[in-house]
XYZ file of C-alpha atoms in Angstrom:
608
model
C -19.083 -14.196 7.304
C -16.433 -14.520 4.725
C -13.287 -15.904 6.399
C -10.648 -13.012 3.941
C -13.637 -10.145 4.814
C -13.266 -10.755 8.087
C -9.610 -10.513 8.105
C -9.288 -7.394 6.463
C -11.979 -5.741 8.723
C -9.999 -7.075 11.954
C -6.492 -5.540 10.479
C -8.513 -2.218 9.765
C -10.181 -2.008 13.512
C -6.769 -2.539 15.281
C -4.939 0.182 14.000
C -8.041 3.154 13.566
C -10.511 1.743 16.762
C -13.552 1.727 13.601
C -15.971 -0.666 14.681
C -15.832 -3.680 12.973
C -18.929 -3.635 11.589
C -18.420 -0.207 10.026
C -15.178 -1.774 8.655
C -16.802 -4.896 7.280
C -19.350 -2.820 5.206
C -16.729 -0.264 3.728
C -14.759 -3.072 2.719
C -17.309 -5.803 1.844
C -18.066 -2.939 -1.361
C -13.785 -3.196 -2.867
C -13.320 -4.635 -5.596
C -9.448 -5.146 -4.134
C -8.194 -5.446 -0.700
C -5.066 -3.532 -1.301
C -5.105 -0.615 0.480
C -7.464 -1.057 3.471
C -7.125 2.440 4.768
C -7.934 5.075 2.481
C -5.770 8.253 2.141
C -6.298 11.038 2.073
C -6.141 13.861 -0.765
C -3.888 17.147 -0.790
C -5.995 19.556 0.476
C -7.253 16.370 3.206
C -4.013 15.465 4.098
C -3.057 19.078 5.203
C -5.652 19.550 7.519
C -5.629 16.566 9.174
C -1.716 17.643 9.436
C -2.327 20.722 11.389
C -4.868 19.045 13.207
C -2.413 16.623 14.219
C -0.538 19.698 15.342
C -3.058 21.009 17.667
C -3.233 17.730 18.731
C 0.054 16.937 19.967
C -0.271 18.596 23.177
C -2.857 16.587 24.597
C -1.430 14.002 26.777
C -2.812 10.784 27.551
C -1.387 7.353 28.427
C -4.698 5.620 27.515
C -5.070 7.167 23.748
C -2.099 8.905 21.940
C -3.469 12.517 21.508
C -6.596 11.869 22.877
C -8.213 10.096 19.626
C -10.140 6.545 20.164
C -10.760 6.176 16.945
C -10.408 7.160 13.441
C -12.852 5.972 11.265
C -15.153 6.636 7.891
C -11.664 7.826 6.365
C -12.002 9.098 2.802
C -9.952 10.895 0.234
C -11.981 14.412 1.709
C -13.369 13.281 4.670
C -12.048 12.056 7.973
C -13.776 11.337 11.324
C -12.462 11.529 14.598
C -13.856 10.433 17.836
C -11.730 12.020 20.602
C -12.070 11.123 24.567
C -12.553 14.585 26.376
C -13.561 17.997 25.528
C -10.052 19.060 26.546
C -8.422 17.675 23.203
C -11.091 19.335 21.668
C -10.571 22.708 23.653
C -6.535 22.053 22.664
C -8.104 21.684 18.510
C -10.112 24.484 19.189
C -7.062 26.437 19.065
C -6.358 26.395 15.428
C -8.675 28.348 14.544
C -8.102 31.616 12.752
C -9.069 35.104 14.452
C -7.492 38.713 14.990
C -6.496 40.489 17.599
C -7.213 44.283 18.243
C -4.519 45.777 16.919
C -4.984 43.662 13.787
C -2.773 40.532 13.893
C -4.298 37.625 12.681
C -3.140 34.055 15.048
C -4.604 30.769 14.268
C -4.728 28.995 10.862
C -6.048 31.058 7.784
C -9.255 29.982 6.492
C -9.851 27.125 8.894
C -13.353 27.274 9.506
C -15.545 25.247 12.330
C -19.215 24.807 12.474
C -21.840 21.989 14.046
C -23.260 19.188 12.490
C -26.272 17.762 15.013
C -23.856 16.606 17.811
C -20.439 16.883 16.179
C -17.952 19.859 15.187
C -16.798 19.786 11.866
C -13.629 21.219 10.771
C -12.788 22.378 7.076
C -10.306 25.045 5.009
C -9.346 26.797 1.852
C -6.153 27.056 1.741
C -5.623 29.118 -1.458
C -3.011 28.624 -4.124
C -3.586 25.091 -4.438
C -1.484 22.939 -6.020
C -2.141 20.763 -9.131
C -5.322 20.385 -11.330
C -8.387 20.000 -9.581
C -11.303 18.962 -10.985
C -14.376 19.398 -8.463
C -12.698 18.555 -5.444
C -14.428 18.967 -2.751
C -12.970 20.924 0.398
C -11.427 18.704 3.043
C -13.396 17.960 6.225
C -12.488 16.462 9.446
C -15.826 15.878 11.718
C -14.973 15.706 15.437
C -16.946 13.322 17.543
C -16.950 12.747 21.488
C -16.674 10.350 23.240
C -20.342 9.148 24.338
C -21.559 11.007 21.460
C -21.981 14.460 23.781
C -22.813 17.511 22.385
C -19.949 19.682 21.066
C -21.871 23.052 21.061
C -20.943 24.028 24.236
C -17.022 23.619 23.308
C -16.983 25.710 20.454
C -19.385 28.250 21.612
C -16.832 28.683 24.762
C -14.141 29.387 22.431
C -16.250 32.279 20.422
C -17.075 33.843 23.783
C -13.532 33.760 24.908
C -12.185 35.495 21.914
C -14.787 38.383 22.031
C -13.845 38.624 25.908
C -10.187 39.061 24.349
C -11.559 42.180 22.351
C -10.336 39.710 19.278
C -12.719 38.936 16.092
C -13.231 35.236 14.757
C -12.430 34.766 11.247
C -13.821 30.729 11.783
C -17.479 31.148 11.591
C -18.718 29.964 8.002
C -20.146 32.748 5.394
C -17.854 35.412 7.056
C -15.737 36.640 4.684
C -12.519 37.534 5.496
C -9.866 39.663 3.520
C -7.120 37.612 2.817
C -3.503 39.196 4.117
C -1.611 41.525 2.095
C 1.117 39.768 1.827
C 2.455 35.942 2.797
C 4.113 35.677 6.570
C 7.844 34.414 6.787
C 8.133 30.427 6.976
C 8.657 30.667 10.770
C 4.756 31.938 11.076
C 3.729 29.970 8.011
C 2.072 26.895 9.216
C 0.616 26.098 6.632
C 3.439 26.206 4.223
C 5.273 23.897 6.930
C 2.743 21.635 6.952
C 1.817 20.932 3.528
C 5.816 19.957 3.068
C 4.881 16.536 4.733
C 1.129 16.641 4.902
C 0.991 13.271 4.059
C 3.088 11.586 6.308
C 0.978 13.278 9.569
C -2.124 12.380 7.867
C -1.034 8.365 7.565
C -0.076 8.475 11.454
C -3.562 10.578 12.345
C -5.479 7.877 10.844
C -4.069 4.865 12.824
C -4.027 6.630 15.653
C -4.099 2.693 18.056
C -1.477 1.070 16.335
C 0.638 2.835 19.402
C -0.701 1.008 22.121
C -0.979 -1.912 20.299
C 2.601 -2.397 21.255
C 3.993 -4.275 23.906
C 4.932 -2.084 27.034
C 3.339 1.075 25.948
C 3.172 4.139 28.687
C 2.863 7.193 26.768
C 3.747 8.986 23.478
C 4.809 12.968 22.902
C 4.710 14.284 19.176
C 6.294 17.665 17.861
C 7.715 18.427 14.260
C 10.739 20.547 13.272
C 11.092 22.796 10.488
C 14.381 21.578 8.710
C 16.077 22.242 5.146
C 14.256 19.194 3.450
C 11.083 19.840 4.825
C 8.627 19.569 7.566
C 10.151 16.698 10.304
C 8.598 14.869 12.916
C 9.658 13.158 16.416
C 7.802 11.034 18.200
C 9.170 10.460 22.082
C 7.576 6.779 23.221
C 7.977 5.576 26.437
C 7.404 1.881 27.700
C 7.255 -0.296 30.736
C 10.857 -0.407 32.405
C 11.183 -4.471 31.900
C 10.357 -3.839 28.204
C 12.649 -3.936 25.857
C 13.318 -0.690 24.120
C 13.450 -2.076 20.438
C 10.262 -3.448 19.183
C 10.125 -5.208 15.834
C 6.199 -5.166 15.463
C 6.617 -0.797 15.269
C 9.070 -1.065 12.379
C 6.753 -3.587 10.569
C 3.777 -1.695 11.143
C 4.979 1.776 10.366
C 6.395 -0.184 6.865
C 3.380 -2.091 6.066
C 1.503 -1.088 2.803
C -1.793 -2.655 3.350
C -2.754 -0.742 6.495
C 0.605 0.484 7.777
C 1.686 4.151 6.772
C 3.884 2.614 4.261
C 7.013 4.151 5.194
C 11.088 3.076 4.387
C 13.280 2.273 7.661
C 16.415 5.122 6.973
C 18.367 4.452 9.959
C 18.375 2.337 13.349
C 20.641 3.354 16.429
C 19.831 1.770 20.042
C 21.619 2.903 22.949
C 21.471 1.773 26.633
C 18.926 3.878 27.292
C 17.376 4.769 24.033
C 16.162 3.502 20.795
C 15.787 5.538 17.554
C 14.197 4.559 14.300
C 14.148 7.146 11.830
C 11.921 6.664 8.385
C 10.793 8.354 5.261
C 7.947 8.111 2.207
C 9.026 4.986 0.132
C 9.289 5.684 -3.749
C 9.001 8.628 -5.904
C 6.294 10.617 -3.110
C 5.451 13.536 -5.415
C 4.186 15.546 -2.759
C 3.556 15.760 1.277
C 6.283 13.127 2.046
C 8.943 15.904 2.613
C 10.163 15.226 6.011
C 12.031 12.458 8.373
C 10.017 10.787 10.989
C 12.018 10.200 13.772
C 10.883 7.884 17.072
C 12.654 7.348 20.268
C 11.883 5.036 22.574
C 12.939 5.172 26.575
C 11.767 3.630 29.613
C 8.834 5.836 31.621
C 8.281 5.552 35.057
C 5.742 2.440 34.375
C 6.918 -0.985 35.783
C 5.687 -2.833 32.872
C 3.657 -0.547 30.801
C 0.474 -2.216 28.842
C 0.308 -5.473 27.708
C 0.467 -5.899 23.852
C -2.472 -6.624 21.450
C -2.357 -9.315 18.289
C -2.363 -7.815 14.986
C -4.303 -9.259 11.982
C -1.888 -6.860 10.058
C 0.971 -8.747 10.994
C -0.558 -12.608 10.649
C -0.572 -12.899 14.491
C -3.553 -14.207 16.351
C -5.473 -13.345 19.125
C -4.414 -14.534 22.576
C -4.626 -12.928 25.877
C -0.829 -12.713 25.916
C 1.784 -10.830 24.142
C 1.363 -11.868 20.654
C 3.195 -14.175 18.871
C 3.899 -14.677 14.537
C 1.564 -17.054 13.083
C 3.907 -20.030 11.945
C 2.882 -22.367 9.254
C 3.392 -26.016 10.340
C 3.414 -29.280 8.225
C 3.865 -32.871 7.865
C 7.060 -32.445 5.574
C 8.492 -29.043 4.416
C 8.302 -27.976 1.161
C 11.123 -27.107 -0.556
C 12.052 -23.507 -1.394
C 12.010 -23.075 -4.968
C 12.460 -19.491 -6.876
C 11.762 -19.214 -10.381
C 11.887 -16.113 -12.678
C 8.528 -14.429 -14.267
C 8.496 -12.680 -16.915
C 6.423 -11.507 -20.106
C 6.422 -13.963 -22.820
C 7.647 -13.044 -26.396
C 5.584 -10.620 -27.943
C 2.982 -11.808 -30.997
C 0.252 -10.172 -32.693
C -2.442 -11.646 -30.116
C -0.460 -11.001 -26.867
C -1.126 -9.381 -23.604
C 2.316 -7.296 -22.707
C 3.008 -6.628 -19.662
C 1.323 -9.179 -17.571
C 4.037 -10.851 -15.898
C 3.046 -8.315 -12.565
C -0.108 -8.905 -12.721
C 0.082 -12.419 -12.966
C 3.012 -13.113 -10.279
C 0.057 -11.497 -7.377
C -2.375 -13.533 -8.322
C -0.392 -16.854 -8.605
C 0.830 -16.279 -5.106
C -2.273 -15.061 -3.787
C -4.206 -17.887 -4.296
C -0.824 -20.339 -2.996
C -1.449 -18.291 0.001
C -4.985 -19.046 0.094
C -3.739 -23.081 -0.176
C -1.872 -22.701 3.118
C 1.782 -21.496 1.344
C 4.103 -18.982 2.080
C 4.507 -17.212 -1.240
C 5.957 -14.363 -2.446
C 6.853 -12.146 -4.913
C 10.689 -10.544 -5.419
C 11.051 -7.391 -7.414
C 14.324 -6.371 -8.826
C 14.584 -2.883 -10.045
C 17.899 -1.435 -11.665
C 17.120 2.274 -10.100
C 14.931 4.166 -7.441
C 14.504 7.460 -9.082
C 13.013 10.105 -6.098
C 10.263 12.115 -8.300
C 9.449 14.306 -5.312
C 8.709 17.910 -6.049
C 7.963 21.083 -4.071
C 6.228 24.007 -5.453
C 8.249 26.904 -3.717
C 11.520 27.385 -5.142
C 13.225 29.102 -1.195
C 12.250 26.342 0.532
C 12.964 22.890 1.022
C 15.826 23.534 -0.145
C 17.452 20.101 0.014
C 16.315 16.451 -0.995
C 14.970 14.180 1.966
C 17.186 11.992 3.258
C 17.962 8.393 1.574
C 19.541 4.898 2.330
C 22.890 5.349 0.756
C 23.198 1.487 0.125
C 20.805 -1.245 -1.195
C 17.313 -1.302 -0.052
C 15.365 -4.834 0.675
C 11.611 -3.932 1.451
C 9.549 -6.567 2.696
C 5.953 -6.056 2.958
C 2.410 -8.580 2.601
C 1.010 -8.704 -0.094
C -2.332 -9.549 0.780
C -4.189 -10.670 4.567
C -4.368 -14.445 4.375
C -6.397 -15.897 6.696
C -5.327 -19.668 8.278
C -1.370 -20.284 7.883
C -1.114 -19.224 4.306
C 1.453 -16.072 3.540
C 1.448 -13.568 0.888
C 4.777 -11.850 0.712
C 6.101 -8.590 -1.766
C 9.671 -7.566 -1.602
C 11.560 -4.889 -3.582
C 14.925 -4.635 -3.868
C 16.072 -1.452 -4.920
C 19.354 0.582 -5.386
C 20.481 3.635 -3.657
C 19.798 6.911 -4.742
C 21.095 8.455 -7.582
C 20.983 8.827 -11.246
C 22.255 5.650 -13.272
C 21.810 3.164 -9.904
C 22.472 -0.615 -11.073
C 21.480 -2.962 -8.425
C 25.182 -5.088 -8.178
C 25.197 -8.678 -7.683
C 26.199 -9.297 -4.271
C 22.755 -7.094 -3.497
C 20.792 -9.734 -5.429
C 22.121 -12.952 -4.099
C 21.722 -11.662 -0.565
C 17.694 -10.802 -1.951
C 17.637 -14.601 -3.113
C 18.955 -15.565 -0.164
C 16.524 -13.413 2.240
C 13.464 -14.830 0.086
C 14.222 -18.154 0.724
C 14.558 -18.117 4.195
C 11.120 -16.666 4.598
C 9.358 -18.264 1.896
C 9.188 -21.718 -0.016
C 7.271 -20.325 -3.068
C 9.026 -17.390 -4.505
C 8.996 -15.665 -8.291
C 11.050 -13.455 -9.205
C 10.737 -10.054 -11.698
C 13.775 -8.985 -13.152
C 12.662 -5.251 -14.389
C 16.285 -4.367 -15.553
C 17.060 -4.379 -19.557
C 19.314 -7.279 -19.240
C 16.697 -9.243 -18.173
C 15.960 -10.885 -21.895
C 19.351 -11.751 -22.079
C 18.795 -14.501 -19.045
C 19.112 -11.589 -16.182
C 19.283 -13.336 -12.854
C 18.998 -16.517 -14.068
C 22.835 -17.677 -13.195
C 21.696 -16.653 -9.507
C 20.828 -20.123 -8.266
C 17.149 -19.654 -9.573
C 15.403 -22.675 -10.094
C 14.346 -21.569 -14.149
C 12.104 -19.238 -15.732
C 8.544 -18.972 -16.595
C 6.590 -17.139 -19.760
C 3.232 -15.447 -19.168
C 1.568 -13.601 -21.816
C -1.677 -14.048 -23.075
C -2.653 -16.411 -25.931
C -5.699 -17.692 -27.684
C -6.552 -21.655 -27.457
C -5.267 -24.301 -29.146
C -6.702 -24.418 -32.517
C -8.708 -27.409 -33.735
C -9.585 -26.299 -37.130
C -7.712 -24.349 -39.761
C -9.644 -22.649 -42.874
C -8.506 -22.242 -46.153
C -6.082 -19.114 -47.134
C -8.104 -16.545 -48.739
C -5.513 -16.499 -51.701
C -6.776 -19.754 -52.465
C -10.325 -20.280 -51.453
C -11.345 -19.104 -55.659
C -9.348 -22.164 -56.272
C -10.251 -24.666 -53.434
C -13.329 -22.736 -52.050
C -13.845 -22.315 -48.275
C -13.231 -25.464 -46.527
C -11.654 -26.343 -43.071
C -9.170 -29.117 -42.163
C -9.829 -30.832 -38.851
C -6.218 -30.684 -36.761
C -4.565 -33.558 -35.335
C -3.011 -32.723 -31.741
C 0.806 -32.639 -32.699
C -0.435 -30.245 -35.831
C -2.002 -27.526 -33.552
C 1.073 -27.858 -30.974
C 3.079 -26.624 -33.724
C 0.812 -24.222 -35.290
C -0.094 -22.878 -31.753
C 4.003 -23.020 -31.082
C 4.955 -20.978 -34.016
C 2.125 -18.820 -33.532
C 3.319 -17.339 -29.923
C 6.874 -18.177 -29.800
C 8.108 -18.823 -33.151
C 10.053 -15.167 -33.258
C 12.516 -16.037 -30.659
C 15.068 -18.759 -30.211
C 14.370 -20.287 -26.522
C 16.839 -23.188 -26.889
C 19.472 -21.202 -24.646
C 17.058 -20.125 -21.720
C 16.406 -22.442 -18.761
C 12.485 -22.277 -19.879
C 10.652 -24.281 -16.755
C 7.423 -23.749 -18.534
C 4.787 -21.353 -19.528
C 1.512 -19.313 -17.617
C -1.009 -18.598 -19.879
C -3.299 -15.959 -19.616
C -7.123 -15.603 -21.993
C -7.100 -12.650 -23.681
C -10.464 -13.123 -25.144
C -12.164 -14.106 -22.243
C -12.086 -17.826 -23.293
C -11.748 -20.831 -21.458
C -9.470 -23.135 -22.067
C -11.616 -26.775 -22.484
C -10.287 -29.330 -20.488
C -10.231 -32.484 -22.727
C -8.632 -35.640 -24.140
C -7.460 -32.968 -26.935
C -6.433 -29.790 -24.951
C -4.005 -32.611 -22.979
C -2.451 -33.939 -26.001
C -1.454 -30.684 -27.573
C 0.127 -29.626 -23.886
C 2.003 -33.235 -24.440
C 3.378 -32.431 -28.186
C 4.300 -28.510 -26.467
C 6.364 -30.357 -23.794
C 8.368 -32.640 -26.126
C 8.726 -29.259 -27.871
C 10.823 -27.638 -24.863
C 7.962 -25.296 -24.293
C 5.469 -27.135 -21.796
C 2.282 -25.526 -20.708
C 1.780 -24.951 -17.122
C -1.763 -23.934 -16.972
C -3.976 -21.212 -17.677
C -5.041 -19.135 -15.340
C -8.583 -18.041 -15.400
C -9.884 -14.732 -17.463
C -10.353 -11.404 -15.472
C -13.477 -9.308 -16.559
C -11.157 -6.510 -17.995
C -8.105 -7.152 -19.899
C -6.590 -3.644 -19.375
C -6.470 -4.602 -15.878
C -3.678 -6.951 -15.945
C -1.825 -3.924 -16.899
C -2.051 -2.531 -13.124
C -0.543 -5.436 -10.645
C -2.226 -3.191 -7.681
C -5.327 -3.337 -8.920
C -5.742 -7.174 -10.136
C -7.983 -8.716 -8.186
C -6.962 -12.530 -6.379
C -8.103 -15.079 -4.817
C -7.711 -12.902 -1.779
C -9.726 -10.402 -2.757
C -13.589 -9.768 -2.497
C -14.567 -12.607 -4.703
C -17.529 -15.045 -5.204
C -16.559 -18.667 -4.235
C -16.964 -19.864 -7.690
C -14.455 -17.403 -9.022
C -12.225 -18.215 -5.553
C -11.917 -21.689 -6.132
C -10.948 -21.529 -9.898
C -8.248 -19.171 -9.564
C -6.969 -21.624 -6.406
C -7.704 -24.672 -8.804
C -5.664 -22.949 -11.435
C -2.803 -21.579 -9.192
C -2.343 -24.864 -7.284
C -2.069 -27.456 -10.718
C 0.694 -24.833 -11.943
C 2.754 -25.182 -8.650
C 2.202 -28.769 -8.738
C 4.216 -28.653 -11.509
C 7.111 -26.579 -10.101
C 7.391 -28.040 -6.101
């Protein structure tokens, strides 16, 4: 099986409980292994939220709410395999009917019906928010354990209602008035839900990345209806010789590949408790409204369950609690940092590549055995969040008052290798400039955690040299650029004179044609230029010859010396999209693999 497959499919099965197999296959068909757990759409996301809800009071010390295993997640589609009809009576409750006198309980428009074996759960919710363009309606199929028939469950709840003189409003093709007018926000739920849909929805699909902790004994949810939105606590209890503060939770809880991809706000431990409180990283424009909070004390267990490896965290598997993977060598390579950042513009140029080509350059070091990464500077963190009701939330969610450094992989490696992305970021607020103690203590975090590291100034004084008086090794072009030419033609002003003929090129005469061609608009002389990354914007290849290395030699003696080209992606408008550009680490075919290695490793040859 591929080695970077098999990886990703291990990272996806610890945190969900989806069969590996059924992992391998959904993945094996990405074009990119960004994202390895799909999330979930609006409408999705608040379902699964107030299914989460019903959840929460199901106790269990084996499976956190009573879920083994999340799996066959979509943008509209979730599955959930739960362990005994009693979560599933507990679900069961959701669901909308009236009582005699006429109040209506449960969740409006929540309907359940069965599938073969399994209960499926779906809604309209009504005034939707946003443009939709043949969405379909969420769904969230419930499975039991051992694959036992869920008729029974759900047909106990009808007959239980009707013994409660009360008519159910769940049963599908039943139309049902809607109310005359909307309940307060206290009775509401799903106005209180949909504030931080999103965030309930990212913890519902990984539902063992709990007891994939060190010490674990049990875990209570509830949320809390606050000014900003929709908050929620989680109470966790571990083993009483376990230490309350566990590293691995904030990582995972942070991670972007198959963590919930959520900001550490604040840390307090205590003697006898531990709180970590986070929110939604980056301008969340909606369902990210709220502040999850989780405390940690000591349950009556002497030691609690013993902690699993995580592929999402580069540990391996042992029987014991797991440990980092470490990268050993023979002699350490020195820790270098150089800035990336778009070449000078021409009229044959790619713009904006820099991104792009930063991933793939330390993608593929990882793939060597290197621990790489990328550093992002970023001269404000604007919060885009919005909220269609004007009464409520009626303040912003939380944020870090000072400088934030986010650290998170950047792709699985597989062996030693390490793919790293960090962001630093100002506080919030209009007009944020990230200062430069902020950045030197960024420069100095990178290097103590990585040996390869490039670094993209975003901030407008980044043309004028930005951090390049930081202690950064130099700076690096990439833009795209046709080859070296070999021939030149005759101007048409003067082929009625000379007629169309070419003129072979000697190598020093297309390193300055080629020279003033690409970079002839801007005076480099003042810039510590370590060297160019070139990038095909025709698709070409770049010939490898007695010729291509002479020109590269005339470039160097120029000031402007050519670290490599890296090779052509099927799409140029992807190199636009740094998320979306497919590496080394990727699902690739071993040809493509080892040329983008090939490529990535002769330009860091040149720089360590």
């Amino acid at each position: 099986m591929n080695t970077y497959l098999n990886v990703n499919a291990t990272a996806v099965t610890d945190l969900t409980g989806e069969a590996f197999r059924s992992a391998s296959n959904r993945l094996a068909d990405r074009r990119t292994w960004t994202h390895l757990v799909a999330s979930a759409g609006q409408d999705q996301a608040l379902l699964e939220a107030l299914i989460f809800s019903g959840l929460a009071s199901y106790r269990s010390s084996e499976r956190p709410f009573g879920v083994v295993e999340a799996f066959r997640a979509k943008g509209d589609l979730l599955h959930l395999r739960l362990e005994s009809a009693r979560a599933v009576e507990g679900l069961l409750d959701l669901l909308p009917y009236a009582e005699k006198r006429g109040t209506r309980r449960g969740v409006p428009g929540m309907q359940a019906y069965m599938i073969g074996k399994q209960l499926e759960l779906t809604a309209s919710f009504g005034n939707k928010i946003g443009i939709r363009w043949n969405v379909a309606d969420p769904k969230v199929r419930i499975h039991l354990q051992g694959d036992e028939p869920l008729a029974a469950v759900l047909q106990a709840r009808h007959d239980r209602a009707m013994q409660e003189r009360c008519t159910p409003h769940w049963v599908p093709g039943k139309e049902v008035a809607p109310p005359r007018r909307r309940p307060p926000l206290s009775r509401d739920v799903i106005s209180q839900h949909r504030a931080s849909a999103q965030l309930a929805s990212a913890l519902l699909r990984r539902p063992r990345m709990w007891t994939a902790l060190v010490g674990h004994d049990g875990l209570s949810v509830s949320s809390t209806v606050s000014e900003h939105g929709l908050d929620w606590t989680f109470v966790r209890t571990v083993g009483g010789g376990v230490a309350l503060h566990d590293e691995r939770l904030v990582e995972l809880l942070q991670d972007a590949i198959t963590g919930a991809d959520l900001q550490l706000l604040d840390h307090a431990c205590e003697p006898k408790t531990c709180t970590l409180r986070f929110v939604g990283y980056g301008g969340r424009v909606d369902g990210w409204r709220g502040v999850l909070t989780v405390r940690t004390e000591h349950g009556e267990s002497a030691a609690g369950r013993s902690g699993r490896a995580l592929a999402a965290l580069g540990e391996e598997r042992s029987p014991s609690r797991p440990a980092h993977r470490t990268s050993t060598g023979s002699r350490p390579e020195p820790r270098r940092c150089f800035v990336l950042t778009s070449g000078p513009s021409s009229s044959e140029a790619v713009h904006g590549v820099a991104g792009p080509a930063a991933v793939r350059l330390v993608t593929a070091w990882a793939a060597e055995g290197h621990v790489a990464a990328v550093l992002t500077i970023n001269d404000a963190d604007f919060d885009f969040s919005w909220y269609s009701s004007r009464a409520w939330p009626k303040a912003s969610v939380p944020g870090s008052a000072g400088h934030v450094m986010r650290w998170n992989r950047l792709r699985l490696t597989p062996g030693k290798g390490e793919a790293w992305r960090a962001s630093l970021n100002p506080g919030q607020g209009f007009f944020a400039v990230t200062d430069d103690k902020a950045i030197d203590a960024a420069l100095d975090a990178a290097r103590e955690r990585c040996s390869r590291i490039l670094v993209l100034d975003q901030r407008p004084s980044a043309w004028e040299g930005g951090i390049t008086n930081k202690g950064v090794d130099g700076l690096i072009f990439s833009f795209g650029a046709s080859e070296y030419p070999r021939r030149t033609t005759t101007p048409a002003w003067r082929r009625a004179i000379d007629g169309d003929r070419g003129v072979d090129l000697a190598p020093e005469d297309s390193a300055a044609l080629w020279r003033e061609r690409h970079l002839g608009q801007h005076d480099l002389s003042r810039l510590p230029l370590a060297g160019l990354v070139l990038l095909h914007n025709r698709k070409q290849q770049t010939l490898s010859d007695a010729f291509t290395e002479q020109v590269e030699d005339h470039l160097s003696r120029y000031g402007t010396p050519v670290l490599g080209w890296l090779p052509p992606e099927p799409g140029e408008a992807r190199l636009l999209h740094s998320d979306a550009t497919k590496t080394a680490l990727d699902h690739m075919s071993q040809e493509d693999r080892a040329a983008e290695v090939a490529a990535a490793s002769a330009i860091g040859g040149k720089l360590w």
